[in-house]
GROMACS .gro file of N, CA and C in nm:
model
  405
    1MET      N    1   2.030  -1.653  -0.896
    1MET     CA    2   1.922  -1.634  -0.902
    1MET      C    3   1.938  -1.506  -0.701
    2THR      N    4   1.794  -1.524  -0.648
    2THR     CA    5   1.799  -1.457  -0.578
    2THR      C    6   1.719  -1.550  -0.490
    3ALA      N    7   1.783  -1.607  -0.325
    3ALA     CA    8   1.654  -1.644  -0.239
    3ALA      C    9   1.673  -1.584  -0.092
    4LEU      N   10   1.470  -1.556  -0.070
    4LEU     CA   11   1.520  -1.539   0.063
    4LEU      C   12   1.474  -1.563   0.150
    5ARG      N   13   1.498  -1.584   0.261
    5ARG     CA   14   1.496  -1.621   0.415
    5ARG      C   15   1.323  -1.589   0.406
    6ILE      N   16   1.297  -1.742   0.478
    6ILE     CA   17   1.188  -1.702   0.495
    6ILE      C   18   1.098  -1.620   0.573
    7ALA      N   19   1.143  -1.638   0.701
    7ALA     CA   20   1.162  -1.425   0.757
    7ALA      C   21   1.105  -1.371   0.649
    8ASP      N   22   1.204  -1.299   0.597
    8ASP     CA   23   1.200  -1.242   0.457
    8ASP      C   24   1.089  -1.224   0.368
    9ALA      N   25   1.048  -1.350   0.360
    9ALA     CA   26   0.920  -1.346   0.245
    9ALA      C   27   0.852  -1.347   0.368
   10ALA      N   28   0.832  -1.388   0.459
   10ALA     CA   29   0.710  -1.363   0.527
   10ALA      C   30   0.642  -1.182   0.541
   11ARG      N   31   0.783  -1.120   0.601
   11ARG     CA   32   0.772  -0.961   0.608
   11ARG      C   33   0.714  -0.896   0.512
   12LEU      N   34   0.794  -0.894   0.390
   12LEU     CA   35   0.751  -0.915   0.224
   12LEU      C   36   0.561  -0.901   0.265
   13LEU      N   37   0.502  -1.044   0.269
   13LEU     CA   38   0.439  -1.072   0.229
   13LEU      C   39   0.388  -0.966   0.362
   14GLY      N   40   0.339  -0.973   0.477
   14GLY     CA   41   0.290  -0.937   0.582
   14GLY      C   42   0.212  -1.008   0.690
   15VAL      N   43   0.253  -1.145   0.682
   15VAL     CA   44   0.247  -1.257   0.739
   15VAL      C   45   0.308  -1.333   0.839
   16SER      N   46   0.297  -1.398   0.918
   16SER     CA   47   0.386  -1.476   1.028
   16SER      C   48   0.491  -1.622   0.939
   17ASP      N   49   0.567  -1.550   1.014
   17ASP     CA   50   0.667  -1.677   0.845
   17ASP      C   51   0.551  -1.847   0.875
   18ASP      N   52   0.511  -1.850   1.029
   18ASP     CA   53   0.409  -2.028   1.044
   18ASP      C   54   0.323  -1.955   0.936
   19THR      N   55   0.243  -1.874   0.888
   19THR     CA   56   0.157  -1.906   0.770
   19THR      C   57   0.291  -1.932   0.614
   20VAL      N   58   0.373  -1.834   0.653
   20VAL     CA   59   0.430  -1.855   0.481
   20VAL      C   60   0.514  -2.035   0.533
   21ARG      N   61   0.578  -2.100   0.589
   21ARG     CA   62   0.583  -2.213   0.653
   21ARG      C   63   0.472  -2.384   0.594
   22ARG      N   64   0.304  -2.266   0.634
   22ARG     CA   65   0.208  -2.380   0.602
   22ARG      C   66   0.198  -2.300   0.519
   23TRP      N   67   0.225  -2.247   0.453
   23TRP     CA   68   0.231  -2.257   0.259
   23TRP      C   69   0.340  -2.320   0.232
   24ILE      N   70   0.411  -2.307   0.221
   24ILE     CA   71   0.500  -2.384   0.153
   24ILE      C   72   0.431  -2.602   0.185
   25ASP      N   73   0.433  -2.683   0.266
   25ASP     CA   74   0.342  -2.779   0.332
   25ASP      C   75   0.250  -2.793   0.242
   26THR      N   76   0.194  -2.717   0.245
   26THR     CA   77   0.039  -2.763   0.161
   26THR      C   78   0.066  -2.689   0.010
   27GLY      N   79   0.175  -2.727  -0.097
   27GLY     CA   80   0.230  -2.656  -0.147
   27GLY      C   81   0.174  -2.559  -0.298
   28LYS      N   82   0.109  -2.451  -0.174
   28LYS     CA   83   0.044  -2.277  -0.277
   28LYS      C   84   0.179  -2.241  -0.271
   29ILE      N   85   0.274  -2.242  -0.185
   29ILE     CA   86   0.435  -2.156  -0.241
   29ILE      C   87   0.555  -2.309  -0.232
   30VAL      N   88   0.614  -2.289  -0.367
   30VAL     CA   89   0.764  -2.310  -0.386
   30VAL      C   90   0.873  -2.322  -0.237
   31GLY      N   91   0.915  -2.425  -0.138
   31GLY     CA   92   0.987  -2.346  -0.090
   31GLY      C   93   1.157  -2.433  -0.175
   32THR      N   94   1.301  -2.365  -0.104
   32THR     CA   95   1.382  -2.384  -0.153
   32THR      C   96   1.480  -2.488   0.058
   33VAL      N   97   1.615  -2.492  -0.011
   33VAL     CA   98   1.659  -2.414   0.149
   33VAL      C   99   1.853  -2.360   0.056
   34ASP      N  100   1.863  -2.221   0.125
   34ASP     CA  101   1.955  -2.186   0.111
   34ASP      C  102   2.121  -2.237   0.106
   35ASP      N  103   2.240  -2.225   0.167
   35ASP     CA  104   2.362  -2.246   0.142
   35ASP      C  105   2.339  -2.295   0.291
   36GLY      N  106   2.254  -2.212   0.353
   36GLY     CA  107   2.326  -2.247   0.563
   36GLY      C  108   2.202  -2.352   0.527
   37GLY      N  109   2.123  -2.446   0.452
   37GLY     CA  110   2.058  -2.537   0.544
   37GLY      C  111   1.937  -2.505   0.609
   38ARG      N  112   1.941  -2.366   0.607
   38ARG     CA  113   1.800  -2.296   0.610
   38ARG      C  114   1.690  -2.288   0.510
   39GLY      N  115   1.564  -2.301   0.576
   39GLY     CA  116   1.478  -2.212   0.499
   39GLY      C  117   1.456  -2.103   0.412
   40ALA      N  118   1.422  -2.105   0.222
   40ALA     CA  119   1.403  -2.027   0.158
   40ALA      C  120   1.280  -2.007   0.024
   41ILE      N  121   1.284  -1.921  -0.035
   41ILE     CA  122   1.184  -1.895  -0.130
   41ILE      C  123   1.273  -1.786  -0.277
   42ASP      N  124   1.284  -1.911  -0.364
   42ASP     CA  125   1.262  -1.855  -0.462
   42ASP      C  126   1.239  -1.643  -0.548
   43GLY      N  127   1.329  -1.526  -0.481
   43GLY     CA  128   1.268  -1.420  -0.543
   43GLY      C  129   1.107  -1.480  -0.614
   44ALA      N  130   1.181  -1.500  -0.768
   44ALA     CA  131   1.078  -1.499  -0.830
   44ALA      C  132   0.969  -1.565  -0.792
   45GLU      N  133   0.966  -1.714  -0.727
   45GLU     CA  134   0.864  -1.779  -0.725
   45GLU      C  135   0.793  -1.662  -0.557
   46LEU      N  136   0.886  -1.598  -0.518
   46LEU     CA  137   0.789  -1.505  -0.382
   46LEU      C  138   0.722  -1.409  -0.521
   47ALA      N  139   0.809  -1.307  -0.694
   47ALA     CA  140   0.758  -1.249  -0.654
   47ALA      C  141   0.584  -1.306  -0.807
   48ARG      N  142   0.630  -1.436  -0.820
   48ARG     CA  143   0.467  -1.517  -0.906
   48ARG      C  144   0.448  -1.525  -0.799
   49PHE      N  145   0.365  -1.538  -0.640
   49PHE     CA  146   0.261  -1.584  -0.565
   49PHE      C  147   0.253  -1.457  -0.503
   50ALA      N  148   0.262  -1.342  -0.514
   50ALA     CA  149   0.288  -1.235  -0.428
   50ALA      C  150   0.205  -1.176  -0.523
   51ARG      N  151   0.183  -1.160  -0.677
   51ARG     CA  152   0.072  -1.083  -0.738
   51ARG      C  153  -0.052  -1.234  -0.760
   52SER      N  154  -0.031  -1.369  -0.758
   52SER     CA  155  -0.122  -1.396  -0.740
   52SER      C  156  -0.223  -1.373  -0.626
   53VAL      N  157  -0.159  -1.360  -0.499
   53VAL     CA  158  -0.224  -1.312  -0.412
   53VAL      C  159  -0.305  -1.209  -0.382
   54ALA      N  160  -0.218  -1.160  -0.444
   54ALA     CA  161  -0.211  -1.014  -0.429
   54ALA      C  162  -0.428  -0.955  -0.374
   55GLY      N  163  -0.501  -1.012  -0.428
   55GLY     CA  164  -0.541  -0.888  -0.391
   55GLY      C  165  -0.663  -0.990  -0.273
   56GLU      N  166  -0.648  -1.144  -0.274
   56GLU     CA  167  -0.737  -1.202  -0.224
   56GLU      C  168  -0.704  -1.161  -0.010
   57ARG      N  169  -0.616  -1.113  -0.021
   57ARG     CA  170  -0.615  -1.153   0.209
   57ARG      C  171  -0.656  -0.974   0.189
   58HIS      N  172  -0.671  -0.864   0.141
   58HIS     CA  173  -0.669  -0.746   0.131
   58HIS      C  174  -0.762  -0.714   0.114
   59GLN      N  175  -0.884  -0.777   0.077
   59GLN     CA  176  -0.992  -0.719  -0.051
   59GLN      C  177  -1.086  -0.644   0.088
   60GLY      N  178  -1.190  -0.564   0.046
   60GLY     CA  179  -1.282  -0.476   0.162
   60GLY      C  180  -1.231  -0.461   0.272
   61GLU      N  181  -1.061  -0.412   0.271
   61GLU     CA  182  -1.024  -0.338   0.397
   61GLU      C  183  -1.000  -0.263   0.411
   62SER      N  184  -1.055  -0.155   0.450
   62SER     CA  185  -1.004   0.031   0.519
   62SER      C  186  -0.904   0.002   0.518
   63PRO      N  187  -0.853   0.200   0.486
   63PRO     CA  188  -0.747   0.126   0.585
   63PRO      C  189  -0.778   0.226   0.695
   64GLY      N  190  -0.862   0.307   0.716
   64GLY     CA  191  -0.925   0.389   0.845
   64GLY      C  192  -0.885   0.549   0.815
   65VAL      N  193  -0.906   0.628   1.007
   65VAL     CA  194  -0.975   0.671   0.948
   65VAL      C  195  -0.720   0.708   0.902
   66ILE      N  196  -0.698   0.799   0.876
   66ILE     CA  197  -0.528   0.899   0.848
   66ILE      C  198  -0.455   0.979   0.896
   67ALA      N  199  -0.419   0.956   1.100
   67ALA     CA  200  -0.430   1.034   1.160
   67ALA      C  201  -0.348   1.172   1.108
   68GLN      N  202  -0.238   1.126   1.036
   68GLN     CA  203  -0.096   1.216   0.988
   68GLN      C  204  -0.065   1.100   0.903
   69ALA      N  205   0.017   1.233   0.778
   69ALA     CA  206   0.051   1.153   0.621
   69ALA      C  207   0.207   1.235   0.692
   70SER      N  208   0.258   1.138   0.587
   70SER     CA  209   0.371   1.261   0.568
   70SER      C  210   0.457   1.277   0.375
   71ALA      N  211   0.563   1.289   0.365
   71ALA     CA  212   0.540   1.332   0.284
   71ALA      C  213   0.627   1.253   0.189
   72ARG      N  214   0.665   1.156   0.203
   72ARG     CA  215   0.741   1.053   0.208
   72ARG      C  216   0.725   0.908   0.240
   73ASN      N  217   0.652   0.774   0.159
   73ASN     CA  218   0.638   0.691   0.153
   73ASN      C  219   0.759   0.590   0.167
   74ARG      N  220   0.786   0.509   0.210
   74ARG     CA  221   0.819   0.363   0.127
   74ARG      C  222   0.813   0.215   0.163
   75PHE      N  223   0.803   0.205   0.100
   75PHE     CA  224   0.731   0.068   0.072
   75PHE      C  225   0.888  -0.060   0.029
   76THR      N  226   0.876  -0.115   0.209
   76THR     CA  227   0.996  -0.282   0.078
   76THR      C  228   0.949  -0.378   0.081
   77GLY      N  229   0.941  -0.475  -0.088
   77GLY     CA  230   0.859  -0.505  -0.136
   77GLY      C  231   0.925  -0.565  -0.251
   78VAL      N  232   0.930  -0.632  -0.356
   78VAL     CA  233   0.948  -0.793  -0.431
   78VAL      C  234   0.988  -0.683  -0.524
   79VAL      N  235   0.932  -0.753  -0.645
   79VAL     CA  236   0.941  -0.683  -0.798
   79VAL      C  237   0.897  -0.763  -0.858
   80THR      N  238   0.786  -0.724  -0.919
   80THR     CA  239   0.717  -0.857  -0.976
   80THR      C  240   0.761  -0.906  -1.094
   81ALA      N  241   0.740  -0.756  -1.187
   81ALA     CA  242   0.747  -0.722  -1.327
   81ALA      C  243   0.874  -0.683  -1.318
   82VAL      N  244   0.948  -0.616  -1.463
   82VAL     CA  245   1.022  -0.550  -1.545
   82VAL      C  246   0.969  -0.559  -1.708
   83VAL      N  247   0.914  -0.452  -1.746
   83VAL     CA  248   0.923  -0.442  -1.870
   83VAL      C  249   0.960  -0.286  -1.939
   84ARG      N  250   1.131  -0.383  -2.024
   84ARG     CA  251   1.229  -0.314  -2.096
   84ARG      C  252   1.218  -0.191  -2.252
   85ASP      N  253   1.200  -0.102  -2.208
   85ASP     CA  254   1.238  -0.064  -2.392
   85ASP      C  255   1.358  -0.015  -2.420
   86THR      N  256   1.404   0.024  -2.496
   86THR     CA  257   1.474   0.085  -2.554
   86THR      C  258   1.529   0.253  -2.446
   87VAL      N  259   1.423   0.331  -2.414
   87VAL     CA  260   1.464   0.442  -2.326
   87VAL      C  261   1.376   0.405  -2.105
   88MET      N  262   1.307   0.339  -2.166
   88MET     CA  263   1.229   0.330  -2.021
   88MET      C  264   1.263   0.183  -1.995
   89ALA      N  265   1.154   0.202  -1.858
   89ALA     CA  266   1.170   0.075  -1.828
   89ALA      C  267   1.056   0.049  -1.707
   90GLN      N  268   0.959  -0.004  -1.649
   90GLN     CA  269   0.802  -0.020  -1.603
   90GLN      C  270   0.820  -0.114  -1.492
   91VAL      N  271   0.812  -0.157  -1.350
   91VAL     CA  272   0.833  -0.142  -1.320
   91VAL      C  273   0.725  -0.199  -1.199
   92GLU      N  274   0.756  -0.365  -1.137
   92GLU     CA  275   0.682  -0.315  -1.049
   92GLU      C  276   0.600  -0.418  -0.957
   93MET      N  277   0.591  -0.380  -0.831
   93MET     CA  278   0.620  -0.431  -0.707
   93MET      C  279   0.501  -0.484  -0.616
   94GLN      N  280   0.567  -0.595  -0.603
   94GLN     CA  281   0.413  -0.590  -0.452
   94GLN      C  282   0.511  -0.603  -0.301
   95CYS      N  283   0.356  -0.497  -0.216
   95CYS     CA  284   0.522  -0.445  -0.154
   95CYS      C  285   0.379  -0.449   0.022
   96GLY      N  286   0.422  -0.631   0.053
   96GLY     CA  287   0.238  -0.620   0.161
   96GLY      C  288   0.129  -0.685  -0.010
   97PRO      N  289   0.085  -0.580   0.079
   97PRO     CA  290  -0.112  -0.619  -0.048
   97PRO      C  291  -0.082  -0.490  -0.117
   98HIS      N  292  -0.031  -0.385  -0.173
   98HIS     CA  293   0.012  -0.292  -0.232
   98HIS      C  294   0.078  -0.296  -0.384
   99ARG      N  295   0.036  -0.266  -0.439
   99ARG     CA  296   0.044  -0.342  -0.556
   99ARG      C  297   0.147  -0.150  -0.656
  100VAL      N  298   0.251  -0.149  -0.646
  100VAL     CA  299   0.359  -0.037  -0.707
  100VAL      C  300   0.416   0.002  -0.816
  101VAL      N  301   0.374   0.036  -0.874
  101VAL     CA  302   0.434   0.103  -1.018
  101VAL      C  303   0.543   0.149  -1.044
  102SER      N  304   0.613   0.204  -1.135
  102SER     CA  305   0.706   0.314  -1.135
  102SER      C  306   0.754   0.237  -1.280
  103LEU      N  307   0.784   0.443  -1.301
  103LEU     CA  308   0.818   0.403  -1.470
  103LEU      C  309   0.988   0.512  -1.431
  104MET      N  310   1.059   0.466  -1.474
  104MET     CA  311   1.235   0.507  -1.497
  104MET      C  312   1.327   0.487  -1.623
  105SER      N  313   1.420   0.511  -1.675
  105SER     CA  314   1.478   0.502  -1.782
  105SER      C  315   1.499   0.334  -1.756
  106ARG      N  316   1.517   0.277  -1.888
  106ARG     CA  317   1.618   0.173  -1.850
  106ARG      C  318   1.737   0.150  -1.877
  107GLU      N  319   1.827   0.289  -1.785
  107GLU     CA  320   1.979   0.275  -1.785
  107GLU      C  321   1.916   0.281  -1.640
  108ALA      N  322   1.828   0.240  -1.530
  108ALA     CA  323   1.885   0.306  -1.408
  108ALA      C  324   1.770   0.103  -1.403
  109ALA      N  325   1.715   0.089  -1.464
  109ALA     CA  326   1.721  -0.028  -1.404
  109ALA      C  327   1.739  -0.184  -1.444
  110ASP      N  328   1.840  -0.131  -1.540
  110ASP     CA  329   1.922  -0.207  -1.560
  110ASP      C  330   2.077  -0.106  -1.468
  111GLN      N  331   2.101  -0.058  -1.394
  111GLN     CA  332   2.265  -0.055  -1.308
  111GLN      C  333   2.158  -0.111  -1.142
  112LEU      N  334   2.052  -0.040  -1.133
  112LEU     CA  335   1.948  -0.155  -1.001
  112LEU      C  336   2.010  -0.284  -1.063
  113LYS      N  337   1.863  -0.414  -1.185
  113LYS     CA  338   1.964  -0.551  -1.204
  113LYS      C  339   1.871  -0.545  -1.122
  114LEU      N  340   1.772  -0.491  -1.169
  114LEU     CA  341   1.556  -0.528  -1.138
  114LEU      C  342   1.500  -0.664  -1.249
  115GLU      N  343   1.515  -0.731  -1.145
  115GLU     CA  344   1.454  -0.793  -1.207
  115GLU      C  345   1.393  -0.929  -1.115
  116PRO      N  346   1.241  -0.921  -1.127
  116PRO     CA  347   1.132  -1.090  -1.092
  116PRO      C  348   1.215  -1.087  -1.005
  117GLY      N  349   1.176  -1.143  -0.823
  117GLY     CA  350   1.216  -1.174  -0.744
  117GLY      C  351   1.271  -1.069  -0.614
  118VAL      N  352   1.302  -0.966  -0.688
  118VAL     CA  353   1.487  -0.854  -0.679
  118VAL      C  354   1.396  -0.763  -0.550
  119VAL      N  355   1.457  -0.757  -0.435
  119VAL     CA  356   1.384  -0.678  -0.295
  119VAL      C  357   1.427  -0.562  -0.281
  120ALA      N  358   1.355  -0.464  -0.325
  120ALA     CA  359   1.446  -0.323  -0.362
  120ALA      C  360   1.242  -0.244  -0.208
  121VAL      N  361   1.299  -0.063  -0.257
  121VAL     CA  362   1.225  -0.031  -0.152
  121VAL      C  363   1.212   0.094  -0.208
  122ALA      N  364   1.029   0.074  -0.295
  122ALA     CA  365   0.944   0.186  -0.318
  122ALA      C  366   0.958   0.293  -0.218
  123SER      N  367   1.030   0.362  -0.252
  123SER     CA  368   1.007   0.527  -0.221
  123SER      C  369   0.885   0.638  -0.253
  124ILE      N  370   0.810   0.663  -0.244
  124ILE     CA  371   0.696   0.788  -0.306
  124ILE      C  372   0.679   0.879  -0.281
  125LYS      N  373   0.676   1.035  -0.320
  125LYS     CA  374   0.694   1.120  -0.350
  125LYS      C  375   0.605   1.145  -0.390
  126SER      N  376   0.399   1.229  -0.432
  126SER     CA  377   0.407   1.256  -0.521
  126SER      C  378   0.356   1.206  -0.589
  127THR      N  379   0.335   1.238  -0.672
  127THR     CA  380   0.349   1.089  -0.856
  127THR      C  381   0.433   1.038  -0.834
  128ASN      N  382   0.564   1.031  -0.818
  128ASN     CA  383   0.749   0.960  -0.831
  128ASN      C  384   0.705   0.902  -0.758
  129VAL      N  385   0.732   0.768  -0.797
  129VAL     CA  386   0.793   0.692  -0.761
  129VAL      C  387   0.991   0.596  -0.774
  130VAL      N  388   0.965   0.627  -0.654
  130VAL     CA  389   1.186   0.606  -0.653
  130VAL      C  390   1.202   0.470  -0.669
  131VAL      N  391   1.201   0.377  -0.683
  131VAL     CA  392   1.267   0.235  -0.652
  131VAL      C  393   1.462   0.219  -0.596
  132GLU      N  394   1.414   0.147  -0.496
  132GLU     CA  395   1.608   0.161  -0.461
  132GLU      C  396   1.599   0.068  -0.414
  133LEU      N  397   1.739  -0.012  -0.341
  133LEU     CA  398   1.778  -0.118  -0.260
  133LEU      C  399   1.829  -0.153  -0.160
  134PRO      N  400   1.782  -0.168  -0.111
  134PRO     CA  401   1.799  -0.240   0.093
  134PRO      C  402   1.937  -0.226   0.084
  135ALA      N  403   2.092  -0.169   0.119
  135ALA     CA  404   2.163  -0.221   0.171
  135ALA      C  405   2.187  -0.356   0.226
   0.00000   0.00000   0.00000
């Protein structure tokens, strides 16, 4: 079971540490304690929560004028769902306000051990989304 420190969960959700602590205090998200006695959130719980609030915090926001664009974009986020069949896998991630979906071979998803709650990086070039695991 993946447990994320509060600071890491906050960064993935695009909010402050204090906001995550308030959400834990009010029961909006379930907190836990890691092996070192620090506040943490179970990865699967973070995935559930990220999906539930994905649209509410950023509705109506405009990205503004785009001054420059890169050919590659990398979004760190949390895996929220993995659907596997015999050959392919569909991996959904919540990267701050962005929902990213990647289609990959089942073998790749299995090798990366992708499941809800795993922190990963979506690397996007054109219409291809490559999922990577941070070191």
